[in-house]
PDB file of C-alpha atoms and ligand atoms in Angstrom:
ATOM      1  CA  MET A  30      36.181  35.538 -31.561  1.00  0.00           C
ATOM      2  CA  THR A  31      35.745  32.806 -28.939  1.00  0.00           C
ATOM      3  CA  GLY A  32      32.765  30.431 -30.406  1.00  0.00           C
ATOM      4  CA  THR A  33      29.337  29.604 -28.743  1.00  0.00           C
ATOM      5  CA  VAL A  34      28.863  29.010 -25.194  1.00  0.00           C
ATOM      6  CA  ASP A  35      27.150  25.683 -24.628  1.00  0.00           C
ATOM      7  CA  LEU A  36      24.737  25.975 -21.980  1.00  0.00           C
ATOM      8  CA  VAL A  37      25.768  22.092 -21.315  1.00  0.00           C
ATOM      9  CA  GLY A  38      28.791  22.125 -20.333  1.00  0.00           C
ATOM     10  CA  ALA A  39      32.245  22.035 -22.346  1.00  0.00           C
ATOM     11  CA  ALA A  40      34.803  18.822 -21.891  1.00  0.00           C
ATOM     12  CA  VAL A  41      37.097  20.456 -22.940  1.00  0.00           C
ATOM     13  CA  ARG A  42      38.184  23.842 -23.474  1.00  0.00           C
ATOM     14  CA  THR A  43      41.503  26.129 -23.948  1.00  0.00           C
ATOM     15  CA  GLU A  44      41.991  30.032 -22.345  1.00  0.00           C
ATOM     16  CA  SER A  45      43.441  31.889 -24.962  1.00  0.00           C
ATOM     17  CA  VAL A  46      45.797  29.348 -25.662  1.00  0.00           C
ATOM     18  CA  GLY A  47      48.796  29.967 -28.480  1.00  0.00           C
ATOM     19  CA  LYS A  48      51.490  27.948 -29.203  1.00  0.00           C
ATOM     20  CA  SER A  49      54.749  29.167 -30.855  1.00  0.00           C
ATOM     21  CA  TYR A  50      57.778  27.547 -32.649  1.00  0.00           C
ATOM     22  CA  GLY A  51      60.691  28.667 -33.908  1.00  0.00           C
ATOM     23  CA  THR A  52      62.941  30.763 -32.131  1.00  0.00           C
ATOM     24  CA  GLU A  53      62.606  34.642 -31.317  1.00  0.00           C
ATOM     25  CA  ALA A  54      63.662  35.081 -35.412  1.00  0.00           C
ATOM     26  CA  THR A  55      61.995  32.743 -37.359  1.00  0.00           C
ATOM     27  CA  ARG A  56      58.957  32.396 -34.817  1.00  0.00           C
ATOM     28  CA  ILE A  57      55.298  30.483 -36.315  1.00  0.00           C
ATOM     29  CA  ASP A  58      52.752  31.167 -34.111  1.00  0.00           C
ATOM     30  CA  ALA A  59      50.718  27.881 -34.741  1.00  0.00           C
ATOM     31  CA  LEU A  60      47.683  28.714 -32.403  1.00  0.00           C
ATOM     32  CA  ALA A  61      47.358  32.885 -31.482  1.00  0.00           C
ATOM     33  CA  GLU A  62      44.501  33.333 -27.829  1.00  0.00           C
ATOM     34  CA  LEU A  63      42.650  30.813 -28.938  1.00  0.00           C
ATOM     35  CA  THR A  64      39.812  31.103 -26.081  1.00  0.00           C
ATOM     36  CA  VAL A  65      37.491  28.003 -27.103  1.00  0.00           C
ATOM     37  CA  GLU A  66      34.802  24.932 -26.060  1.00  0.00           C
ATOM     38  CA  PHE A  67      33.700  21.843 -27.269  1.00  0.00           C
ATOM     39  CA  GLY A  68      30.133  21.401 -25.606  1.00  0.00           C
ATOM     40  CA  ARG A  69      29.355  17.873 -23.921  1.00  0.00           C
ATOM     41  CA  GLY A  70      27.825  15.536 -26.118  1.00  0.00           C
ATOM     42  CA  ARG A  71      28.414  17.761 -28.740  1.00  0.00           C
ATOM     43  CA  PHE A  72      30.332  16.793 -32.549  1.00  0.00           C
ATOM     44  CA  THR A  73      32.432  19.571 -33.914  1.00  0.00           C
ATOM     45  CA  ALA A  74      34.805  19.621 -36.416  1.00  0.00           C
ATOM     46  CA  ILE A  75      37.460  21.129 -36.767  1.00  0.00           C
ATOM     47  CA  MET A  76      38.475  23.248 -40.757  1.00  0.00           C
ATOM     48  CA  GLY A  77      40.786  25.441 -41.751  1.00  0.00           C
ATOM     49  CA  PRO A  78      43.203  25.963 -44.446  1.00  0.00           C
ATOM     50  CA  SER A  79      46.899  23.988 -44.270  1.00  0.00           C
ATOM     51  CA  GLY A  80      48.622  25.647 -42.247  1.00  0.00           C
ATOM     52  CA  SER A  81      46.185  27.372 -39.910  1.00  0.00           C
ATOM     53  CA  GLY A  82      46.813  25.324 -36.836  1.00  0.00           C
ATOM     54  CA  LYS A  83      44.030  22.765 -36.973  1.00  0.00           C
ATOM     55  CA  SER A  84      46.476  19.703 -35.502  1.00  0.00           C
ATOM     56  CA  THR A  85      48.156  22.089 -32.897  1.00  0.00           C
ATOM     57  CA  LEU A  86      45.317  22.762 -31.302  1.00  0.00           C
ATOM     58  CA  LEU A  87      43.440  19.318 -31.392  1.00  0.00           C
ATOM     59  CA  HIS A  88      47.228  18.052 -30.427  1.00  0.00           C
ATOM     60  CA  CYS A  89      47.179  20.858 -27.067  1.00  0.00           C
ATOM     61  CA  LEU A  90      43.326  20.108 -26.066  1.00  0.00           C
ATOM     62  CA  ALA A  91      44.734  15.790 -26.125  1.00  0.00           C
ATOM     63  CA  GLY A  92      47.348  17.031 -24.199  1.00  0.00           C
ATOM     64  CA  LEU A  93      49.302  15.535 -27.197  1.00  0.00           C
ATOM     65  CA  ASP A  94      51.630  18.741 -26.558  1.00  0.00           C
ATOM     66  CA  ARG A  95      51.292  21.654 -24.259  1.00  0.00           C
ATOM     67  CA  PRO A  96      50.435  24.747 -25.190  1.00  0.00           C
ATOM     68  CA  SER A  97      53.409  28.048 -25.216  1.00  0.00           C
ATOM     69  CA  THR A  98      50.932  30.433 -23.331  1.00  0.00           C
ATOM     70  CA  GLY A  99      46.973  29.861 -21.805  1.00  0.00           C
ATOM     71  CA  ARG A 100      45.307  26.435 -20.139  1.00  0.00           C
ATOM     72  CA  VAL A 101      43.527  23.665 -21.530  1.00  0.00           C
ATOM     73  CA  LEU A 102      41.218  22.014 -19.389  1.00  0.00           C
ATOM     74  CA  LEU A 103      39.403  18.581 -19.955  1.00  0.00           C
ATOM     75  CA  GLY A 104      36.199  19.058 -17.229  1.00  0.00           C
ATOM     76  CA  ASP A 105      37.363  20.533 -14.306  1.00  0.00           C
ATOM     77  CA  VAL A 106      41.151  19.452 -15.006  1.00  0.00           C
ATOM     78  CA  ASP A 107      43.719  22.372 -15.782  1.00  0.00           C
ATOM     79  CA  VAL A 108      45.560  19.639 -18.424  1.00  0.00           C
ATOM     80  CA  THR A 109      48.584  22.624 -18.701  1.00  0.00           C
ATOM     81  CA  ALA A 110      49.607  22.411 -15.211  1.00  0.00           C
ATOM     82  CA  LEU A 111      49.903  18.193 -15.032  1.00  0.00           C
ATOM     83  CA  ASP A 112      53.369  16.971 -14.645  1.00  0.00           C
ATOM     84  CA  ASP A 113      53.948  14.243 -17.685  1.00  0.00           C
ATOM     85  CA  THR A 114      53.846  11.116 -15.825  1.00  0.00           C
ATOM     86  CA  THR A 115      49.266  12.253 -14.732  1.00  0.00           C
ATOM     87  CA  LEU A 116      49.403  13.683 -17.678  1.00  0.00           C
ATOM     88  CA  THR A 117      49.626  10.747 -19.834  1.00  0.00           C
ATOM     89  CA  ARG A 118      47.137   8.908 -17.342  1.00  0.00           C
ATOM     90  CA  LEU A 119      44.678  11.399 -18.050  1.00  0.00           C
ATOM     91  CA  ARG A 120      44.657  10.357 -21.628  1.00  0.00           C
ATOM     92  CA  ARG A 121      44.496   6.576 -21.026  1.00  0.00           C
ATOM     93  CA  ASP A 122      41.766   6.981 -19.009  1.00  0.00           C
ATOM     94  CA  LYS A 123      39.620  10.667 -20.491  1.00  0.00           C
ATOM     95  CA  VAL A 124      40.716  10.390 -23.825  1.00  0.00           C
ATOM     96  CA  GLY A 125      39.846   8.049 -26.774  1.00  0.00           C
ATOM     97  CA  PHE A 126      42.579   8.597 -30.528  1.00  0.00           C
ATOM     98  CA  VAL A 127      41.446   8.152 -33.405  1.00  0.00           C
ATOM     99  CA  PHE A 128      44.067   9.042 -36.026  1.00  0.00           C
ATOM    100  CA  GLN A 129      44.321   9.577 -40.302  1.00  0.00           C
ATOM    101  CA  ALA A 130      46.480   5.924 -40.269  1.00  0.00           C
ATOM    102  CA  PHE A 131      45.242   4.096 -37.538  1.00  0.00           C
ATOM    103  CA  ASN A 132      47.993   3.424 -35.527  1.00  0.00           C
ATOM    104  CA  LEU A 133      46.982   0.228 -34.929  1.00  0.00           C
ATOM    105  CA  VAL A 134      49.186  -2.487 -33.079  1.00  0.00           C
ATOM    106  CA  PRO A 135      50.166  -4.813 -35.916  1.00  0.00           C
ATOM    107  CA  THR A 136      51.199  -8.395 -33.271  1.00  0.00           C
ATOM    108  CA  LEU A 137      47.694  -7.816 -31.565  1.00  0.00           C
ATOM    109  CA  THR A 138      44.116  -9.139 -32.822  1.00  0.00           C
ATOM    110  CA  ALA A 139      41.214  -6.942 -33.461  1.00  0.00           C
ATOM    111  CA  LEU A 140      39.770  -7.055 -30.388  1.00  0.00           C
ATOM    112  CA  GLU A 141      42.940  -7.036 -28.337  1.00  0.00           C
ATOM    113  CA  ASN A 142      43.525  -3.641 -30.041  1.00  0.00           C
ATOM    114  CA  ILE A 143      40.150  -2.879 -28.411  1.00  0.00           C
ATOM    115  CA  THR A 144      41.068  -3.776 -24.685  1.00  0.00           C
ATOM    116  CA  LEU A 145      44.928  -2.160 -24.853  1.00  0.00           C
ATOM    117  CA  PRO A 146      44.379   0.720 -23.494  1.00  0.00           C
ATOM    118  CA  LEU A 147      41.608  -0.515 -20.620  1.00  0.00           C
ATOM    119  CA  ASP A 148      44.743  -3.216 -20.246  1.00  0.00           C
ATOM    120  CA  LEU A 149      47.293  -0.944 -19.330  1.00  0.00           C
ATOM    121  CA  ALA A 150      45.352   0.514 -17.531  1.00  0.00           C
ATOM    122  CA  GLY A 151      44.712  -2.451 -15.303  1.00  0.00           C
ATOM    123  CA  ARG A 152      40.684  -2.277 -16.243  1.00  0.00           C
ATOM    124  CA  LYS A 153      38.059  -4.905 -17.212  1.00  0.00           C
ATOM    125  CA  PRO A 154      36.309  -3.857 -20.300  1.00  0.00           C
ATOM    126  CA  ASP A 155      32.613  -3.288 -19.685  1.00  0.00           C
ATOM    127  CA  GLN A 156      31.010  -6.476 -21.543  1.00  0.00           C
ATOM    128  CA  ALA A 157      28.089  -4.942 -22.050  1.00  0.00           C
ATOM    129  CA  TRP A 158      28.877  -1.985 -23.652  1.00  0.00           C
ATOM    130  CA  LEU A 159      32.100  -3.157 -25.560  1.00  0.00           C
ATOM    131  CA  ASP A 160      29.620  -5.452 -27.207  1.00  0.00           C
ATOM    132  CA  THR A 161      27.856  -2.657 -28.000  1.00  0.00           C
ATOM    133  CA  VAL A 162      30.441  -1.138 -29.946  1.00  0.00           C
ATOM    134  CA  VAL A 163      31.677  -4.608 -31.680  1.00  0.00           C
ATOM    135  CA  SER A 164      28.479  -5.175 -32.649  1.00  0.00           C
ATOM    136  CA  THR A 165      28.254  -0.944 -34.470  1.00  0.00           C
ATOM    137  CA  LEU A 166      31.139  -1.163 -35.620  1.00  0.00           C
ATOM    138  CA  ALA A 167      29.710  -4.918 -36.846  1.00  0.00           C
ATOM    139  CA  LEU A 168      33.341  -5.973 -36.051  1.00  0.00           C
ATOM    140  CA  GLY A 169      31.836  -9.032 -34.540  1.00  0.00           C
ATOM    141  CA  ASP A 170      33.553 -11.845 -37.049  1.00  0.00           C
ATOM    142  CA  ARG A 171      36.794  -9.838 -37.038  1.00  0.00           C
ATOM    143  CA  LEU A 172      37.470  -9.667 -33.869  1.00  0.00           C
ATOM    144  CA  THR A 173      40.939 -12.871 -33.556  1.00  0.00           C
ATOM    145  CA  HIS A 174      41.864 -10.929 -37.056  1.00  0.00           C
ATOM    146  CA  ARG A 175      45.306  -8.966 -37.195  1.00  0.00           C
ATOM    147  CA  PRO A 176      45.656  -5.326 -38.645  1.00  0.00           C
ATOM    148  CA  SER A 177      47.265  -6.915 -41.451  1.00  0.00           C
ATOM    149  CA  GLU A 178      44.103  -9.142 -42.429  1.00  0.00           C
ATOM    150  CA  LEU A 179      41.468  -6.584 -42.661  1.00  0.00           C
ATOM    151  CA  SER A 180      40.684  -3.529 -44.851  1.00  0.00           C
ATOM    152  CA  GLY A 181      41.796   0.074 -44.169  1.00  0.00           C
ATOM    153  CA  GLY A 182      37.630   1.084 -43.180  1.00  0.00           C
ATOM    154  CA  GLN A 183      38.307  -2.352 -41.149  1.00  0.00           C
ATOM    155  CA  GLN A 184      40.919  -1.066 -39.323  1.00  0.00           C
ATOM    156  CA  GLN A 185      39.813   2.526 -38.472  1.00  0.00           C
ATOM    157  CA  ARG A 186      36.436   0.714 -37.136  1.00  0.00           C
ATOM    158  CA  VAL A 187      38.680  -1.382 -35.569  1.00  0.00           C
ATOM    159  CA  ALA A 188      40.385   2.348 -33.871  1.00  0.00           C
ATOM    160  CA  CYS A 189      37.210   3.573 -32.982  1.00  0.00           C
ATOM    161  CA  ALA A 190      36.415   1.233 -30.671  1.00  0.00           C
ATOM    162  CA  ARG A 191      39.094   1.225 -29.220  1.00  0.00           C
ATOM    163  CA  ALA A 192      38.396   4.569 -28.881  1.00  0.00           C
ATOM    164  CA  LEU A 193      35.078   3.893 -27.449  1.00  0.00           C
ATOM    165  CA  VAL A 194      35.697   1.188 -25.017  1.00  0.00           C
ATOM    166  CA  SER A 195      36.886   3.742 -22.072  1.00  0.00           C
ATOM    167  CA  ARG A 196      33.997   6.076 -22.520  1.00  0.00           C
ATOM    168  CA  PRO A 197      36.634   9.273 -22.301  1.00  0.00           C
ATOM    169  CA  GLU A 198      35.363  12.186 -21.692  1.00  0.00           C
ATOM    170  CA  VAL A 199      35.732  13.328 -25.081  1.00  0.00           C
ATOM    171  CA  VAL A 200      36.578  11.109 -28.184  1.00  0.00           C
ATOM    172  CA  PHE A 201      39.863  13.158 -30.917  1.00  0.00           C
ATOM    173  CA  ALA A 202      39.730  12.270 -34.481  1.00  0.00           C
ATOM    174  CA  ASP A 203      42.612  13.488 -36.479  1.00  0.00           C
ATOM    175  CA  GLU A 204      41.285  13.284 -40.547  1.00  0.00           C
ATOM    176  CA  PRO A 205      39.826   9.444 -39.335  1.00  0.00           C
ATOM    177  CA  THR A 206      38.560   9.783 -43.071  1.00  0.00           C
ATOM    178  CA  GLY A 207      41.816  10.716 -44.541  1.00  0.00           C
ATOM    179  CA  ASN A 208      42.976   7.381 -45.611  1.00  0.00           C
ATOM    180  CA  LEU A 209      39.457   5.806 -46.494  1.00  0.00           C
ATOM    181  CA  ASP A 210      37.247   5.544 -49.687  1.00  0.00           C
ATOM    182  CA  SER A 211      33.772   7.113 -49.800  1.00  0.00           C
ATOM    183  CA  ARG A 212      32.225   4.261 -48.201  1.00  0.00           C
ATOM    184  CA  SER A 213      34.301   3.621 -45.624  1.00  0.00           C
ATOM    185  CA  SER A 214      34.675   6.818 -44.655  1.00  0.00           C
ATOM    186  CA  ALA A 215      30.806   7.335 -44.379  1.00  0.00           C
ATOM    187  CA  ASP A 216      30.244   3.638 -41.901  1.00  0.00           C
ATOM    188  CA  ILE A 217      32.949   5.963 -39.993  1.00  0.00           C
ATOM    189  CA  LEU A 218      31.741   9.374 -39.780  1.00  0.00           C
ATOM    190  CA  GLY A 219      28.144   7.775 -39.406  1.00  0.00           C
ATOM    191  CA  PHE A 220      29.593   5.964 -36.428  1.00  0.00           C
ATOM    192  CA  LEU A 221      30.997   9.024 -34.550  1.00  0.00           C
ATOM    193  CA  HIS A 222      27.799  10.665 -35.261  1.00  0.00           C
ATOM    194  CA  GLN A 223      25.784   8.033 -33.919  1.00  0.00           C
ATOM    195  CA  SER A 224      28.269   7.696 -30.149  1.00  0.00           C
ATOM    196  CA  VAL A 225      27.749  11.498 -30.312  1.00  0.00           C
ATOM    197  CA  ARG A 226      23.462  10.672 -30.835  1.00  0.00           C
ATOM    198  CA  GLU A 227      23.095   7.767 -29.168  1.00  0.00           C
ATOM    199  CA  PHE A 228      26.040   7.155 -26.376  1.00  0.00           C
ATOM    200  CA  GLY A 229      26.407  10.762 -25.686  1.00  0.00           C
ATOM    201  CA  GLN A 230      29.964  11.123 -26.216  1.00  0.00           C
ATOM    202  CA  THR A 231      32.315  14.066 -26.919  1.00  0.00           C
ATOM    203  CA  VAL A 232      34.122  13.838 -30.519  1.00  0.00           C
ATOM    204  CA  VAL A 233      36.180  16.108 -32.139  1.00  0.00           C
ATOM    205  CA  MET A 234      37.423  16.012 -35.397  1.00  0.00           C
ATOM    206  CA  VAL A 235      39.873  17.452 -37.579  1.00  0.00           C
ATOM    207  CA  THR A 236      38.852  17.390 -41.510  1.00  0.00           C
ATOM    208  CA  HIS A 237      39.546  18.718 -44.414  1.00  0.00           C
ATOM    209  CA  ASP A 238      36.413  17.881 -46.350  1.00  0.00           C
ATOM    210  CA  PRO A 239      32.871  19.756 -46.083  1.00  0.00           C
ATOM    211  CA  THR A 240      31.101  16.189 -46.755  1.00  0.00           C
ATOM    212  CA  ALA A 241      32.783  14.629 -43.179  1.00  0.00           C
ATOM    213  CA  ALA A 242      32.233  18.315 -41.513  1.00  0.00           C
ATOM    214  CA  ALA A 243      28.717  18.145 -42.618  1.00  0.00           C
ATOM    215  CA  TYR A 244      27.954  15.153 -40.552  1.00  0.00           C
ATOM    216  CA  ALA A 245      29.183  17.942 -37.290  1.00  0.00           C
ATOM    217  CA  ASP A 246      27.096  19.267 -35.080  1.00  0.00           C
ATOM    218  CA  ARG A 247      28.865  22.349 -35.205  1.00  0.00           C
ATOM    219  CA  VAL A 248      32.243  23.665 -37.816  1.00  0.00           C
ATOM    220  CA  LEU A 249      34.778  25.709 -36.469  1.00  0.00           C
ATOM    221  CA  PHE A 250      37.685  27.849 -38.973  1.00  0.00           C
ATOM    222  CA  LEU A 251      40.605  28.725 -38.305  1.00  0.00           C
ATOM    223  CA  ALA A 252      43.200  30.925 -40.137  1.00  0.00           C
ATOM    224  CA  ASP A 253      46.551  31.697 -38.758  1.00  0.00           C
ATOM    225  CA  GLY A 254      46.517  30.011 -35.288  1.00  0.00           C
ATOM    226  CA  ARG A 255      42.545  32.118 -35.027  1.00  0.00           C
ATOM    227  CA  LEU A 256      39.116  31.350 -34.662  1.00  0.00           C
ATOM    228  CA  ARG A 257      37.638  32.528 -37.686  1.00  0.00           C
ATOM    229  CA  ALA A 258      33.751  31.497 -37.961  1.00  0.00           C
ATOM    230  CA  GLU A 259      31.655  28.874 -36.383  1.00  0.00           C
ATOM    231  CA  LEU A 260      28.512  27.312 -38.560  1.00  0.00           C
ATOM    232  CA  LEU A 261      26.104  25.964 -36.656  1.00  0.00           C
ATOM    233  CA  ASP A 262      24.140  22.361 -38.310  1.00  0.00           C
ATOM    234  CA  PRO A 263      26.269  22.601 -40.986  1.00  0.00           C
ATOM    235  CA  THR A 264      25.760  21.315 -44.526  1.00  0.00           C
ATOM    236  CA  ALA A 265      28.655  20.285 -47.288  1.00  0.00           C
ATOM    237  CA  ASP A 266      26.961  22.870 -49.000  1.00  0.00           C
ATOM    238  CA  ALA A 267      27.195  25.610 -46.477  1.00  0.00           C
ATOM    239  CA  VAL A 268      30.911  24.478 -45.144  1.00  0.00           C
ATOM    240  CA  LEU A 269      32.375  24.588 -48.424  1.00  0.00           C
ATOM    241  CA  ASP A 270      31.575  28.742 -48.939  1.00  0.00           C
ATOM    242  CA  GLN A 271      32.691  29.492 -45.881  1.00  0.00           C
ATOM    243  CA  MET A 272      36.039  27.798 -46.530  1.00  0.00           C
ATOM    244  CA  LYS A 273      36.500  29.752 -50.233  1.00  0.00           C
ATOM    245  CA  GLN A 274      35.341  32.804 -47.816  1.00  0.00           C
ATOM    246  CA  LEU A 275      38.794  31.975 -45.379  1.00  0.00           C
ATOM    247  CA  ASP A 276      41.069  31.108 -48.653  1.00  0.00           C
TER     248      ASP A 276
HETATM  249  N1  ATP B  20      56.722  20.643 -34.791  1.00  0.00           N
HETATM  250  C1  ATP B  20      56.516  22.039 -35.631  1.00  0.00           C
HETATM  251  N2  ATP B  20      57.411  22.409 -36.118  1.00  0.00           N
HETATM  252  C2  ATP B  20      57.974  23.746 -36.386  1.00  0.00           C
HETATM  253  N3  ATP B  20      56.609  24.947 -37.376  1.00  0.00           N
HETATM  254  C3  ATP B  20      55.167  23.969 -36.634  1.00  0.00           C
HETATM  255  C4  ATP B  20      55.006  22.513 -35.936  1.00  0.00           C
HETATM  256  N4  ATP B  20      54.572  22.326 -35.878  1.00  0.00           N
HETATM  257  C5  ATP B  20      53.544  22.597 -36.836  1.00  0.00           C
HETATM  258  N5  ATP B  20      54.381  23.840 -36.667  1.00  0.00           N
HETATM  259  C6  ATP B  20      53.463  25.192 -37.751  1.00  0.00           C
HETATM  260  O1  ATP B  20      52.460  25.060 -37.047  1.00  0.00           O
HETATM  261  C7  ATP B  20      51.653  25.831 -38.331  1.00  0.00           C
HETATM  262  C8  ATP B  20      50.051  25.562 -38.139  1.00  0.00           C
HETATM  263  O2  ATP B  20      50.644  23.897 -38.462  1.00  0.00           O
HETATM  264  P1  ATP B  20      49.189  22.853 -38.170  1.00  0.00           P
HETATM  265  O3  ATP B  20      50.036  21.492 -38.611  1.00  0.00           O
HETATM  266  O4  ATP B  20      48.399  23.005 -36.572  1.00  0.00           O
HETATM  267  O5  ATP B  20      48.132  23.603 -39.278  1.00  0.00           O
HETATM  268  P2  ATP B  20      46.887  22.284 -39.838  1.00  0.00           P
HETATM  269  O6  ATP B  20      46.467  23.007 -39.721  1.00  0.00           O
HETATM  270  O7  ATP B  20      46.596  21.027 -38.930  1.00  0.00           O
HETATM  271  O8  ATP B  20      47.574  22.428 -40.985  1.00  0.00           O
HETATM  272  P3  ATP B  20      46.930  20.563 -42.319  1.00  0.00           P
HETATM  273  O9  ATP B  20      45.876  20.589 -43.067  1.00  0.00           O
HETATM  274  O10 ATP B  20      48.309  21.566 -43.699  1.00  0.00           O
HETATM  275  O11 ATP B  20      47.866  19.372 -41.546  1.00  0.00           O
HETATM  276  C9  ATP B  20      52.196  25.646 -39.726  1.00  0.00           C
HETATM  277  O12 ATP B  20      52.522  26.671 -39.791  1.00  0.00           O
HETATM  278  C10 ATP B  20      52.895  24.753 -38.517  1.00  0.00           C
HETATM  279  O13 ATP B  20      54.303  24.590 -40.181  1.00  0.00           O
END
């Protein structure tokens, strides 16, 4: 299957993407001929059993890894055709990341972490937008703190602000609530959902958690590097049922 074609247009899409690891004798096909679209202004979750290729797909979509075959298009740009320097610049300018491990710079304050991608690009933040993101994430009184002085939930909110501040084409989130308690998880997922609804952001999120996936508009299910099923407007129960079928 190739998944629903989104009429509002794809923010990012793959064409017959394959990714193999190892040598001829030990070859593992992490992704096989995967063609899928991620609609602009939509929140898509990627699920599947361990080893099904979720992280590999996310990394190929985000230009963090190169497919062995096929193409990845971010908007109209064929990411797979770019040299490393251009790809690094494209990632910096067009893509936001939220990882399970927060990945904040320990020596920088929360505010410096949030504006880091813009600083690296030599761009000034749009102050009104920065204020909106900071207040939506309730970080106003934490901006001068360093990551070690923040809770896990607060650190992940800083990481979300950093991902959003440049108004990227796509935010990629890899298990963003994997290290958080249920309250902080709900905050982060609620924010990602709100960023899609209110700000028109595009979000692609890998998760193991049916409750997290239920915040998305659409859930894709991978197994053995292939797209096996898809749910629109999912509930946690429907996601759980689908996961059981895949297992
Ligand atoms: N660098 C690598 N070298 C060799 N094999 C790899 C590498 N990265 C991933 N794989 C293999 O590719 C397959 C897909 O891995 P991937 O990490 O994408 O799965 P996943 O669905 O994200 O798994 P999990 O839910 O456990 O994180 C697995 O069989 C994995 O062992």
